[in-house]
């Protein structure tokens, strides 16, 4: 099942490229982050591939797999999004430049508790409910943490400000692109690995026993 890890790396890089393109067109170009961004995105994608591998036997067949994974990504970040919108913004954007409205220490604490902790716990809970194993819970907990540090890192910082709309669009783009590359990339790699068997083409993501039974 190393195909899921490879697909995860591809998904991470694809999500980064989608983010940079949208950011370039809608906000401003930040292509200077590409070299280090590729390394970080590939590492994050590797973790996502690990979590996907643990959950895959319990997910519905394609094309529903992508939809479920997208919903799962949003569910992991939802607590942080709600908390960020319910409290006062961390930044005062009434002037020409955004100014931090609280101390740096308090902002760091909010970042760790509201975002990193909630994403990790939500990921672990989702992994346990879907995968029904400690390994699945661990994998999705780590993936939730990495996802929060990556696409979700601005959630507590931009919450309650006019920039929330653009942030949601950027995150939606990253989630959609990376999920489709992960799911479809993994299916494509599996078809190559298994010789494009009828089972792989029709079922999308069956277990090995189901595949053998179908064939």
PDB file of C-alpha atoms in Angstrom:
ATOM      1  CA  UNK A   1       0.000   0.000   0.000  1.00  0.00           C
ATOM      2  CA  UNK A   2       2.931   2.371  -0.563  1.00  0.00           C
ATOM      3  CA  UNK A   3       0.820   3.860  -3.352  1.00  0.00           C
ATOM      4  CA  UNK A   4      -1.089   5.877  -0.735  1.00  0.00           C
ATOM      5  CA  UNK A   5       2.137   7.458   0.490  1.00  0.00           C
ATOM      6  CA  UNK A   6       3.204   8.400  -3.041  1.00  0.00           C
ATOM      7  CA  UNK A   7      -0.277   9.746  -3.765  1.00  0.00           C
ATOM      8  CA  UNK A   8      -0.112  11.712  -0.527  1.00  0.00           C
ATOM      9  CA  UNK A   9       3.121  13.418  -1.553  1.00  0.00           C
ATOM     10  CA  UNK A  10       1.632  14.272  -4.949  1.00  0.00           C
ATOM     11  CA  UNK A  11      -1.497  15.605  -3.244  1.00  0.00           C
ATOM     12  CA  UNK A  12       0.515  17.823  -0.919  1.00  0.00           C
ATOM     13  CA  UNK A  13       2.481  19.361  -3.784  1.00  0.00           C
ATOM     14  CA  UNK A  14      -0.675  19.779  -5.899  1.00  0.00           C
ATOM     15  CA  UNK A  15      -2.421  21.553  -3.029  1.00  0.00           C
ATOM     16  CA  UNK A  16       0.537  23.906  -2.633  1.00  0.00           C
ATOM     17  CA  UNK A  17       0.575  24.764  -6.338  1.00  0.00           C
ATOM     18  CA  UNK A  18      -3.181  25.404  -6.315  1.00  0.00           C
ATOM     19  CA  UNK A  19      -2.757  27.708  -3.320  1.00  0.00           C
ATOM     20  CA  UNK A  20       0.064  29.658  -4.972  1.00  0.00           C
ATOM     21  CA  UNK A  21      -1.875  30.099  -8.215  1.00  0.00           C
ATOM     22  CA  UNK A  22      -5.011  31.400  -6.464  1.00  0.00           C
ATOM     23  CA  UNK A  23      -2.902  33.610  -4.182  1.00  0.00           C
ATOM     24  CA  UNK A  24      -1.084  35.015  -7.229  1.00  0.00           C
ATOM     25  CA  UNK A  25      -4.299  35.817  -9.108  1.00  0.00           C
ATOM     26  CA  UNK A  26      -6.443  37.027  -6.208  1.00  0.00           C
ATOM     27  CA  UNK A  27      -4.069  38.488  -3.619  1.00  0.00           C
ATOM     28  CA  UNK A  28      -0.383  38.788  -4.567  1.00  0.00           C
ATOM     29  CA  UNK A  29       2.390  36.546  -5.886  1.00  0.00           C
ATOM     30  CA  UNK A  30       4.341  34.638  -3.230  1.00  0.00           C
ATOM     31  CA  UNK A  31       6.204  32.175  -5.442  1.00  0.00           C
ATOM     32  CA  UNK A  32       9.359  32.753  -3.399  1.00  0.00           C
ATOM     33  CA  UNK A  33       8.037  30.216  -0.868  1.00  0.00           C
ATOM     34  CA  UNK A  34       7.917  27.459  -3.511  1.00  0.00           C
ATOM     35  CA  UNK A  35      11.286  25.757  -2.740  1.00  0.00           C
ATOM     36  CA  UNK A  36      10.698  25.331   0.982  1.00  0.00           C
ATOM     37  CA  UNK A  37       6.963  24.985   0.380  1.00  0.00           C
ATOM     38  CA  UNK A  38       7.450  21.895  -1.783  1.00  0.00           C
ATOM     39  CA  UNK A  39       9.450  20.207   0.979  1.00  0.00           C
ATOM     40  CA  UNK A  40       6.873  21.048   3.640  1.00  0.00           C
ATOM     41  CA  UNK A  41       3.935  20.119   1.393  1.00  0.00           C
ATOM     42  CA  UNK A  42       5.517  16.785   0.449  1.00  0.00           C
ATOM     43  CA  UNK A  43       6.131  15.946   4.112  1.00  0.00           C
ATOM     44  CA  UNK A  44       2.566  16.921   5.001  1.00  0.00           C
ATOM     45  CA  UNK A  45       1.269  14.901   2.065  1.00  0.00           C
ATOM     46  CA  UNK A  46       3.194  11.880   3.307  1.00  0.00           C
ATOM     47  CA  UNK A  47       1.340  12.099   6.622  1.00  0.00           C
ATOM     48  CA  UNK A  48      -1.970  12.549   4.791  1.00  0.00           C
ATOM     49  CA  UNK A  49      -1.192   9.460   2.720  1.00  0.00           C
ATOM     50  CA  UNK A  50      -0.519   7.489   5.897  1.00  0.00           C
ATOM     51  CA  UNK A  51      -3.875   8.552   7.369  1.00  0.00           C
ATOM     52  CA  UNK A  52      -5.649   7.778   4.090  1.00  0.00           C
ATOM     53  CA  UNK A  53      -4.091   4.306   4.051  1.00  0.00           C
ATOM     54  CA  UNK A  54      -5.464   3.593   7.525  1.00  0.00           C
ATOM     55  CA  UNK A  55      -8.975   4.801   6.654  1.00  0.00           C
ATOM     56  CA  UNK A  56      -9.228   3.540   3.078  1.00  0.00           C
ATOM     57  CA  UNK A  57     -10.747   0.089   3.832  1.00  0.00           C
ATOM     58  CA  UNK A  58     -13.565   1.828   5.712  1.00  0.00           C
ATOM     59  CA  UNK A  59     -14.357   4.516   3.131  1.00  0.00           C
ATOM     60  CA  UNK A  60     -17.024   4.270   0.400  1.00  0.00           C
ATOM     61  CA  UNK A  61     -16.012   3.459  -3.161  1.00  0.00           C
ATOM     62  CA  UNK A  62     -15.106   6.166  -5.626  1.00  0.00           C
ATOM     63  CA  UNK A  63     -16.385   8.692  -6.572  1.00  0.00           C
ATOM     64  CA  UNK A  64     -17.815   9.079  -3.055  1.00  0.00           C
ATOM     65  CA  UNK A  65     -14.380   8.635  -1.503  1.00  0.00           C
ATOM     66  CA  UNK A  66     -13.258  12.138  -2.465  1.00  0.00           C
ATOM     67  CA  UNK A  67     -16.403  13.737  -1.078  1.00  0.00           C
ATOM     68  CA  UNK A  68     -16.042  11.933   2.256  1.00  0.00           C
ATOM     69  CA  UNK A  69     -12.364  12.885   2.564  1.00  0.00           C
ATOM     70  CA  UNK A  70     -13.151  16.535   1.798  1.00  0.00           C
ATOM     71  CA  UNK A  71     -15.867  16.571   4.471  1.00  0.00           C
ATOM     72  CA  UNK A  72     -13.443  14.925   6.894  1.00  0.00           C
ATOM     73  CA  UNK A  73     -10.839  17.637   6.263  1.00  0.00           C
ATOM     74  CA  UNK A  74     -13.374  20.375   6.955  1.00  0.00           C
ATOM     75  CA  UNK A  75     -14.632  18.560  10.061  1.00  0.00           C
ATOM     76  CA  UNK A  76     -11.125  18.473  11.508  1.00  0.00           C
ATOM     77  CA  UNK A  77     -10.762  22.255  11.096  1.00  0.00           C
ATOM     78  CA  UNK A  78     -14.350  23.190  11.971  1.00  0.00           C
ATOM     79  CA  UNK A  79     -13.802  23.632  15.751  1.00  0.00           C
ATOM     80  CA  UNK A  80     -10.932  26.047  15.122  1.00  0.00           C
ATOM     81  CA  UNK A  81     -12.982  27.972  12.549  1.00  0.00           C
ATOM     82  CA  UNK A  82     -15.938  28.334  14.923  1.00  0.00           C
ATOM     83  CA  UNK A  83     -13.741  29.400  17.843  1.00  0.00           C
ATOM     84  CA  UNK A  84     -11.962  31.983  15.701  1.00  0.00           C
ATOM     85  CA  UNK A  85     -15.276  33.481  14.587  1.00  0.00           C
ATOM     86  CA  UNK A  86     -16.833  33.534  18.049  1.00  0.00           C
ATOM     87  CA  UNK A  87     -14.088  35.496  19.826  1.00  0.00           C
ATOM     88  CA  UNK A  88     -12.636  38.943  19.226  1.00  0.00           C
ATOM     89  CA  UNK A  89     -10.187  39.149  16.292  1.00  0.00           C
ATOM     90  CA  UNK A  90      -6.512  38.867  17.173  1.00  0.00           C
ATOM     91  CA  UNK A  91      -5.696  41.713  14.792  1.00  0.00           C
ATOM     92  CA  UNK A  92      -7.048  45.234  14.589  1.00  0.00           C
ATOM     93  CA  UNK A  93      -7.554  45.947  10.893  1.00  0.00           C
ATOM     94  CA  UNK A  94      -9.239  49.338  11.264  1.00  0.00           C
ATOM     95  CA  UNK A  95      -6.058  51.235  10.334  1.00  0.00           C
ATOM     96  CA  UNK A  96      -3.828  51.144   7.281  1.00  0.00           C
ATOM     97  CA  UNK A  97      -1.866  48.203   8.700  1.00  0.00           C
ATOM     98  CA  UNK A  98      -3.103  45.247  10.725  1.00  0.00           C
ATOM     99  CA  UNK A  99      -1.938  45.424  14.346  1.00  0.00           C
ATOM    100  CA  UNK A 100      -1.907  42.610  16.896  1.00  0.00           C
ATOM    101  CA  UNK A 101      -4.614  43.468  19.436  1.00  0.00           C
ATOM    102  CA  UNK A 102      -3.282  41.231  22.211  1.00  0.00           C
ATOM    103  CA  UNK A 103       0.117  40.156  23.521  1.00  0.00           C
ATOM    104  CA  UNK A 104       2.267  37.823  21.463  1.00  0.00           C
ATOM    105  CA  UNK A 105       2.211  35.244  24.257  1.00  0.00           C
ATOM    106  CA  UNK A 106      -1.572  35.172  24.409  1.00  0.00           C
ATOM    107  CA  UNK A 107      -1.797  34.973  20.619  1.00  0.00           C
ATOM    108  CA  UNK A 108       0.580  32.005  20.628  1.00  0.00           C
ATOM    109  CA  UNK A 109      -1.518  30.284  23.315  1.00  0.00           C
ATOM    110  CA  UNK A 110      -4.687  30.823  21.285  1.00  0.00           C
ATOM    111  CA  UNK A 111      -2.942  29.435  18.200  1.00  0.00           C
ATOM    112  CA  UNK A 112      -1.885  26.279  20.037  1.00  0.00           C
ATOM    113  CA  UNK A 113      -5.146  25.641  21.883  1.00  0.00           C
ATOM    114  CA  UNK A 114      -7.746  26.803  19.364  1.00  0.00           C
ATOM    115  CA  UNK A 115      -6.072  25.433  16.257  1.00  0.00           C
ATOM    116  CA  UNK A 116      -3.411  22.827  16.923  1.00  0.00           C
ATOM    117  CA  UNK A 117      -5.098  21.107  19.852  1.00  0.00           C
ATOM    118  CA  UNK A 118      -8.592  21.057  18.365  1.00  0.00           C
ATOM    119  CA  UNK A 119      -7.367  19.820  14.972  1.00  0.00           C
ATOM    120  CA  UNK A 120      -5.330  17.052  16.603  1.00  0.00           C
ATOM    121  CA  UNK A 121      -8.195  15.917  18.845  1.00  0.00           C
ATOM    122  CA  UNK A 122     -10.736  16.152  16.015  1.00  0.00           C
ATOM    123  CA  UNK A 123      -8.441  14.163  13.753  1.00  0.00           C
ATOM    124  CA  UNK A 124      -7.941  11.469  16.374  1.00  0.00           C
ATOM    125  CA  UNK A 125     -11.679  11.228  17.007  1.00  0.00           C
ATOM    126  CA  UNK A 126     -12.456  10.988  13.297  1.00  0.00           C
ATOM    127  CA  UNK A 127      -9.809   8.295  12.828  1.00  0.00           C
ATOM    128  CA  UNK A 128     -11.183   6.263  15.723  1.00  0.00           C
ATOM    129  CA  UNK A 129     -14.792   6.534  14.574  1.00  0.00           C
ATOM    130  CA  UNK A 130     -13.963   5.588  10.981  1.00  0.00           C
ATOM    131  CA  UNK A 131     -10.985   3.255  11.326  1.00  0.00           C
ATOM    132  CA  UNK A 132     -11.888   1.755  14.710  1.00  0.00           C
ATOM    133  CA  UNK A 133      -8.257   1.334  15.704  1.00  0.00           C
ATOM    134  CA  UNK A 134      -5.612   3.160  17.691  1.00  0.00           C
ATOM    135  CA  UNK A 135      -3.360   3.250  14.645  1.00  0.00           C
ATOM    136  CA  UNK A 136      -6.025   4.974  12.553  1.00  0.00           C
ATOM    137  CA  UNK A 137      -6.650   7.468  15.370  1.00  0.00           C
ATOM    138  CA  UNK A 138      -2.924   8.206  15.645  1.00  0.00           C
ATOM    139  CA  UNK A 139      -2.512   8.659  11.900  1.00  0.00           C
ATOM    140  CA  UNK A 140      -5.455  11.043  11.591  1.00  0.00           C
ATOM    141  CA  UNK A 141      -4.399  12.929  14.723  1.00  0.00           C
ATOM    142  CA  UNK A 142      -0.979  13.625  13.208  1.00  0.00           C
ATOM    143  CA  UNK A 143      -2.595  14.470   9.868  1.00  0.00           C
ATOM    144  CA  UNK A 144      -4.939  16.909  11.611  1.00  0.00           C
ATOM    145  CA  UNK A 145      -2.009  18.615  13.313  1.00  0.00           C
ATOM    146  CA  UNK A 146      -0.049  18.870  10.062  1.00  0.00           C
ATOM    147  CA  UNK A 147      -3.097  20.108   8.160  1.00  0.00           C
ATOM    148  CA  UNK A 148      -3.667  22.798  10.788  1.00  0.00           C
ATOM    149  CA  UNK A 149      -0.064  23.951  10.510  1.00  0.00           C
ATOM    150  CA  UNK A 150      -0.326  23.999   6.721  1.00  0.00           C
ATOM    151  CA  UNK A 151      -3.548  25.154   5.024  1.00  0.00           C
ATOM    152  CA  UNK A 152      -5.217  26.032   8.325  1.00  0.00           C
ATOM    153  CA  UNK A 153      -2.463  28.120   9.925  1.00  0.00           C
ATOM    154  CA  UNK A 154      -4.278  31.429   9.344  1.00  0.00           C
ATOM    155  CA  UNK A 155      -7.584  30.367  10.921  1.00  0.00           C
ATOM    156  CA  UNK A 156      -6.996  31.911  14.378  1.00  0.00           C
ATOM    157  CA  UNK A 157      -5.149  34.899  12.915  1.00  0.00           C
ATOM    158  CA  UNK A 158      -7.736  35.976  10.330  1.00  0.00           C
ATOM    159  CA  UNK A 159     -10.828  34.901  12.276  1.00  0.00           C
ATOM    160  CA  UNK A 160     -13.328  37.730  12.682  1.00  0.00           C
ATOM    161  CA  UNK A 161     -11.667  39.941  10.057  1.00  0.00           C
ATOM    162  CA  UNK A 162     -12.727  40.807   6.473  1.00  0.00           C
ATOM    163  CA  UNK A 163     -10.112  38.347   5.204  1.00  0.00           C
ATOM    164  CA  UNK A 164     -12.120  35.296   6.282  1.00  0.00           C
ATOM    165  CA  UNK A 165     -13.863  34.979   2.923  1.00  0.00           C
ATOM    166  CA  UNK A 166     -10.615  34.763   0.968  1.00  0.00           C
ATOM    167  CA  UNK A 167      -9.174  32.384   3.562  1.00  0.00           C
ATOM    168  CA  UNK A 168     -12.139  30.010   3.144  1.00  0.00           C
ATOM    169  CA  UNK A 169     -11.816  30.078  -0.648  1.00  0.00           C
ATOM    170  CA  UNK A 170      -8.089  29.338  -0.435  1.00  0.00           C
ATOM    171  CA  UNK A 171      -8.660  26.451   1.992  1.00  0.00           C
ATOM    172  CA  UNK A 172     -11.501  25.080  -0.127  1.00  0.00           C
ATOM    173  CA  UNK A 173      -9.235  25.122  -3.177  1.00  0.00           C
ATOM    174  CA  UNK A 174      -6.421  23.353  -1.351  1.00  0.00           C
ATOM    175  CA  UNK A 175      -8.761  20.743   0.131  1.00  0.00           C
ATOM    176  CA  UNK A 176     -10.502  20.034  -3.182  1.00  0.00           C
ATOM    177  CA  UNK A 177      -7.339  19.772  -5.281  1.00  0.00           C
ATOM    178  CA  UNK A 178      -5.283  17.783  -2.784  1.00  0.00           C
ATOM    179  CA  UNK A 179      -8.149  15.388  -2.039  1.00  0.00           C
ATOM    180  CA  UNK A 180      -8.827  14.652  -5.705  1.00  0.00           C
ATOM    181  CA  UNK A 181      -5.127  14.061  -6.368  1.00  0.00           C
ATOM    182  CA  UNK A 182      -4.848  11.823  -3.299  1.00  0.00           C
ATOM    183  CA  UNK A 183      -7.880   9.670  -4.081  1.00  0.00           C
ATOM    184  CA  UNK A 184      -7.604   9.502  -7.851  1.00  0.00           C
ATOM    185  CA  UNK A 185      -3.814   9.356  -7.785  1.00  0.00           C
ATOM    186  CA  UNK A 186      -3.904   6.423  -5.405  1.00  0.00           C
ATOM    187  CA  UNK A 187      -6.487   4.634  -7.565  1.00  0.00           C
ATOM    188  CA  UNK A 188      -4.371   5.228 -10.670  1.00  0.00           C
ATOM    189  CA  UNK A 189      -1.206   3.958  -8.980  1.00  0.00           C
ATOM    190  CA  UNK A 190      -3.090   0.887  -7.773  1.00  0.00           C
ATOM    191  CA  UNK A 191      -4.252   0.145 -11.307  1.00  0.00           C
ATOM    192  CA  UNK A 192      -0.658   0.321 -12.499  1.00  0.00           C
ATOM    193  CA  UNK A 193       0.521  -1.862  -9.637  1.00  0.00           C
ATOM    194  CA  UNK A 194      -2.178  -4.485 -10.122  1.00  0.00           C
ATOM    195  CA  UNK A 195      -2.156  -4.469 -13.884  1.00  0.00           C
ATOM    196  CA  UNK A 196      -5.383  -2.479 -14.371  1.00  0.00           C
ATOM    197  CA  UNK A 197      -7.582  -5.328 -13.150  1.00  0.00           C
ATOM    198  CA  UNK A 198     -11.332  -5.119 -13.688  1.00  0.00           C
ATOM    199  CA  UNK A 199     -11.834  -4.968  -9.933  1.00  0.00           C
ATOM    200  CA  UNK A 200      -9.697  -1.842  -9.548  1.00  0.00           C
ATOM    201  CA  UNK A 201     -11.432  -0.084 -12.413  1.00  0.00           C
ATOM    202  CA  UNK A 202     -14.969  -0.834 -11.270  1.00  0.00           C
ATOM    203  CA  UNK A 203     -14.684  -0.756  -7.487  1.00  0.00           C
ATOM    204  CA  UNK A 204     -12.163   2.022  -6.960  1.00  0.00           C
ATOM    205  CA  UNK A 205     -10.922   1.091  -3.505  1.00  0.00           C
ATOM    206  CA  UNK A 206     -11.911  -2.455  -2.500  1.00  0.00           C
ATOM    207  CA  UNK A 207     -10.048  -4.553   0.001  1.00  0.00           C
ATOM    208  CA  UNK A 208      -7.825  -7.293  -1.403  1.00  0.00           C
ATOM    209  CA  UNK A 209     -10.293 -10.010  -0.378  1.00  0.00           C
ATOM    210  CA  UNK A 210     -13.176  -8.206  -2.079  1.00  0.00           C
ATOM    211  CA  UNK A 211     -11.054  -7.756  -5.179  1.00  0.00           C
ATOM    212  CA  UNK A 212     -10.190 -11.434  -5.353  1.00  0.00           C
ATOM    213  CA  UNK A 213     -13.811 -12.382  -4.801  1.00  0.00           C
ATOM    214  CA  UNK A 214     -14.996 -10.076  -7.592  1.00  0.00           C
ATOM    215  CA  UNK A 215     -12.459 -11.393 -10.055  1.00  0.00           C
TER     216      UNK A 215
END
